[in-house]
Amino acid sequence: MATIKGTKRQARKRHRQSLERRLRNRSVRSRVRRQMRLMRAAVEEGDADKVSALLPETMSIIDVGWRKGVLPRNTAARYKSRMARQARAVLAKEA
C-alpha cells in the first residue's frame, strides 16, 4: 500500500479504507463479469442444458453484485433481463 505523506491521520485511514473497498469491489465485479461471460458463451453455443444450469447461478451472482453496492439496481435488472431473454431464446429452440 502506498502511503501518502504529509496528511492527517484521518486522511491516511480514509485512503487505506478506500483501497480495501476497491479490492473488494473489484473482486465482486469481476465475479459478475466472469459469470456473464460463461452465460454468453453457453448461449452462443446453443447448449440448452448448460444455459438452464447457468441461468439461476448467473442471476444470483448479479444479485450479489447489486446487494454489495457494486452494481446499481437498474444495471443489475438490465443484465438479468437480457440474460433471461437470451436464455429463453435458446431454450425455445431446443423445445
C-alpha atoms as an extended CHARMM CRD file, in Angstrom:
* protein
*
        95  EXT
         1         1  MET       CA              0.0000000000        0.0000000000        0.0000000000  PROA      1               0.0000000000
         2         2  ALA       CA              1.3790000000        3.3840000000       -0.9530000000  PROA      2               0.0000000000
         3         3  THR       CA              1.4820000000        5.8540000000        1.8750000000  PROA      3               0.0000000000
         4         4  ILE       CA              0.5030000000        9.4420000000        1.4320000000  PROA      4               0.0000000000
         5         5  LYS       CA              2.8910000000       11.7440000000        3.2160000000  PROA      5               0.0000000000
         6         6  GLY       CA              2.0640000000       14.9710000000        4.9620000000  PROA      6               0.0000000000
         7         7  THR       CA             -1.5470000000       14.1680000000        5.6160000000  PROA      7               0.0000000000
         8         8  LYS       CA             -3.6580000000       13.8790000000        8.6990000000  PROA      8               0.0000000000
         9         9  ARG       CA             -4.2680000000       10.5570000000       10.3380000000  PROA      9               0.0000000000
        10        10  GLN       CA             -7.9130000000       10.5860000000        9.2690000000  PROA      10              0.0000000000
        11        11  ALA       CA             -6.9220000000       11.1030000000        5.6300000000  PROA      11              0.0000000000
        12        12  ARG       CA             -4.4990000000        8.1720000000        5.7930000000  PROA      12              0.0000000000
        13        13  LYS       CA             -7.2030000000        5.9950000000        7.3150000000  PROA      13              0.0000000000
        14        14  ARG       CA             -9.7360000000        7.0030000000        4.6480000000  PROA      14              0.0000000000
        15        15  HSD       CA             -7.1790000000        6.2590000000        1.9480000000  PROA      15              0.0000000000
        16        16  ARG       CA             -6.4970000000        2.8290000000        3.4470000000  PROA      16              0.0000000000
        17        17  GLN       CA            -10.2370000000        2.1090000000        3.6450000000  PROA      17              0.0000000000
        18        18  SER       CA            -10.7800000000        3.1750000000        0.0440000000  PROA      18              0.0000000000
        19        19  LEU       CA             -8.0610000000        0.7860000000       -1.1270000000  PROA      19              0.0000000000
        20        20  GLU       CA             -9.6480000000       -2.0780000000        0.8080000000  PROA      20              0.0000000000
        21        21  ARG       CA            -13.0680000000       -1.2870000000       -0.6320000000  PROA      21              0.0000000000
        22        22  ARG       CA            -11.5990000000       -1.0390000000       -4.1150000000  PROA      22              0.0000000000
        23        23  LEU       CA            -10.1750000000       -4.5530000000       -3.8790000000  PROA      23              0.0000000000
        24        24  ARG       CA            -13.4280000000       -5.9330000000       -2.5210000000  PROA      24              0.0000000000
        25        25  ASN       CA            -15.4840000000       -4.2210000000       -5.2260000000  PROA      25              0.0000000000
        26        26  ARG       CA            -13.1300000000       -5.3830000000       -7.9750000000  PROA      26              0.0000000000
        27        27  SER       CA            -13.4790000000       -8.9530000000       -6.7670000000  PROA      27              0.0000000000
        28        28  VAL       CA            -17.2760000000       -8.8310000000       -6.8540000000  PROA      28              0.0000000000
        29        29  ARG       CA            -17.3750000000       -7.0110000000      -10.2040000000  PROA      29              0.0000000000
        30        30  SER       CA            -15.0070000000       -9.4820000000      -11.8530000000  PROA      30              0.0000000000
        31        31  ARG       CA            -17.0520000000      -12.3830000000      -10.4870000000  PROA      31              0.0000000000
        32        32  VAL       CA            -20.1880000000      -10.9040000000      -12.0740000000  PROA      32              0.0000000000
        33        33  ARG       CA            -18.4420000000      -10.3080000000      -15.3910000000  PROA      33              0.0000000000
        34        34  ARG       CA            -16.9040000000      -13.7760000000      -15.4530000000  PROA      34              0.0000000000
        35        35  GLN       CA            -20.2580000000      -15.4200000000      -14.8410000000  PROA      35              0.0000000000
        36        36  MET       CA            -21.8990000000      -13.3300000000      -17.5450000000  PROA      36              0.0000000000
        37        37  ARG       CA            -19.1440000000      -14.3410000000      -19.9810000000  PROA      37              0.0000000000
        38        38  LEU       CA            -19.7830000000      -18.0130000000      -19.2020000000  PROA      38              0.0000000000
        39        39  MET       CA            -23.5090000000      -17.4990000000      -19.7350000000  PROA      39              0.0000000000
        40        40  ARG       CA            -22.9930000000      -15.6870000000      -23.0490000000  PROA      40              0.0000000000
        41        41  ALA       CA            -20.6960000000      -18.4550000000      -24.2670000000  PROA      41              0.0000000000
        42        42  ALA       CA            -23.3250000000      -21.0770000000      -23.4360000000  PROA      42              0.0000000000
        43        43  VAL       CA            -25.9890000000      -19.0410000000      -25.2510000000  PROA      43              0.0000000000
        44        44  GLU       CA            -23.8000000000      -18.6780000000      -28.3440000000  PROA      44              0.0000000000
        45        45  GLU       CA            -23.1460000000      -22.4200000000      -28.3760000000  PROA      45              0.0000000000
        46        46  GLY       CA            -26.8800000000      -23.0120000000      -28.1320000000  PROA      46              0.0000000000
        47        47  ASP       CA            -26.3800000000      -25.5750000000      -25.3740000000  PROA      47              0.0000000000
        48        48  ALA       CA            -29.7430000000      -25.6710000000      -23.6070000000  PROA      48              0.0000000000
        49        49  ASP       CA            -28.5610000000      -27.8940000000      -20.7560000000  PROA      49              0.0000000000
        50        50  LYS       CA            -25.6860000000      -25.5930000000      -19.9680000000  PROA      50              0.0000000000
        51        51  VAL       CA            -27.8890000000      -22.4960000000      -20.2250000000  PROA      51              0.0000000000
        52        52  SER       CA            -30.5240000000      -23.9040000000      -17.8820000000  PROA      52              0.0000000000
        53        53  ALA       CA            -27.8140000000      -24.8150000000      -15.3710000000  PROA      53              0.0000000000
        54        54  LEU       CA            -26.0330000000      -21.4470000000      -15.5500000000  PROA      54              0.0000000000
        55        55  LEU       CA            -29.0780000000      -19.1560000000      -15.5510000000  PROA      55              0.0000000000
        56        56  PRO       CA            -30.0330000000      -19.3630000000      -11.8330000000  PROA      56              0.0000000000
        57        57  GLU       CA            -26.3870000000      -19.1040000000      -10.7880000000  PROA      57              0.0000000000
        58        58  THR       CA            -25.8510000000      -16.0630000000      -13.0220000000  PROA      58              0.0000000000
        59        59  MET       CA            -28.9580000000      -14.3310000000      -11.6630000000  PROA      59              0.0000000000
        60        60  SER       CA            -27.7940000000      -14.9790000000       -8.1140000000  PROA      60              0.0000000000
        61        61  ILE       CA            -24.3190000000      -13.5810000000       -8.7260000000  PROA      61              0.0000000000
        62        62  ILE       CA            -25.7550000000      -10.4540000000      -10.3660000000  PROA      62              0.0000000000
        63        63  ASP       CA            -27.9750000000      -10.0020000000       -7.2950000000  PROA      63              0.0000000000
        64        64  VAL       CA            -24.9120000000      -10.3080000000       -5.0490000000  PROA      64              0.0000000000
        65        65  GLY       CA            -23.2360000000       -7.5370000000       -7.0350000000  PROA      65              0.0000000000
        66        66  TRP       CA            -26.2880000000       -5.3440000000       -6.5030000000  PROA      66              0.0000000000
        67        67  ARG       CA            -26.5940000000       -6.1430000000       -2.7850000000  PROA      67              0.0000000000
        68        68  LYS       CA            -22.9540000000       -5.3470000000       -2.1730000000  PROA      68              0.0000000000
        69        69  GLY       CA            -23.3530000000       -1.9740000000       -3.8710000000  PROA      69              0.0000000000
        70        70  VAL       CA            -21.0630000000       -2.7080000000       -6.8050000000  PROA      70              0.0000000000
        71        71  LEU       CA            -23.8460000000       -2.6250000000       -9.3980000000  PROA      71              0.0000000000
        72        72  PRO       CA            -26.6340000000       -0.0580000000       -9.4770000000  PROA      72              0.0000000000
        73        73  ARG       CA            -30.1230000000       -1.5580000000       -9.1630000000  PROA      73              0.0000000000
        74        74  ASN       CA            -31.2100000000       -0.7680000000      -12.7130000000  PROA      74              0.0000000000
        75        75  THR       CA            -27.9580000000       -2.0860000000      -14.1460000000  PROA      75              0.0000000000
        76        76  ALA       CA            -28.4440000000       -5.3860000000      -12.3500000000  PROA      76              0.0000000000
        77        77  ALA       CA            -32.0500000000       -5.5450000000      -13.5320000000  PROA      77              0.0000000000
        78        78  ARG       CA            -30.9650000000       -4.8410000000      -17.1130000000  PROA      78              0.0000000000
        79        79  TYR       CA            -28.3030000000       -7.5550000000      -17.0210000000  PROA      79              0.0000000000
        80        80  LYS       CA            -30.7740000000      -10.0730000000      -15.6050000000  PROA      80              0.0000000000
        81        81  SER       CA            -33.4290000000       -9.1620000000      -18.1640000000  PROA      81              0.0000000000
        82        82  ARG       CA            -31.0300000000       -9.5830000000      -21.0830000000  PROA      82              0.0000000000
        83        83  MET       CA            -29.6820000000      -12.8770000000      -19.7650000000  PROA      83              0.0000000000
        84        84  ALA       CA            -33.2050000000      -14.2400000000      -19.2440000000  PROA      84              0.0000000000
        85        85  ARG       CA            -34.2960000000      -13.1830000000      -22.7260000000  PROA      85              0.0000000000
        86        86  GLN       CA            -31.2670000000      -14.8170000000      -24.3520000000  PROA      86              0.0000000000
        87        87  ALA       CA            -31.7540000000      -17.9760000000      -22.2910000000  PROA      87              0.0000000000
        88        88  ARG       CA            -35.4380000000      -18.1750000000      -23.2680000000  PROA      88              0.0000000000
        89        89  ALA       CA            -34.4820000000      -17.9580000000      -26.9400000000  PROA      89              0.0000000000
        90        90  VAL       CA            -32.0310000000      -20.8650000000      -26.6190000000  PROA      90              0.0000000000
        91        91  LEU       CA            -34.4390000000      -22.9690000000      -24.5800000000  PROA      91              0.0000000000
        92        92  ALA       CA            -37.2730000000      -22.2970000000      -27.0440000000  PROA      92              0.0000000000
        93        93  LYS       CA            -35.1120000000      -23.5750000000      -29.9270000000  PROA      93              0.0000000000
        94        94  GLU       CA            -34.4550000000      -26.8260000000      -28.0740000000  PROA      94              0.0000000000
        95        95  ALA       CA            -38.1100000000      -27.4320000000      -27.2470000000  PROA      95              0.0000000000
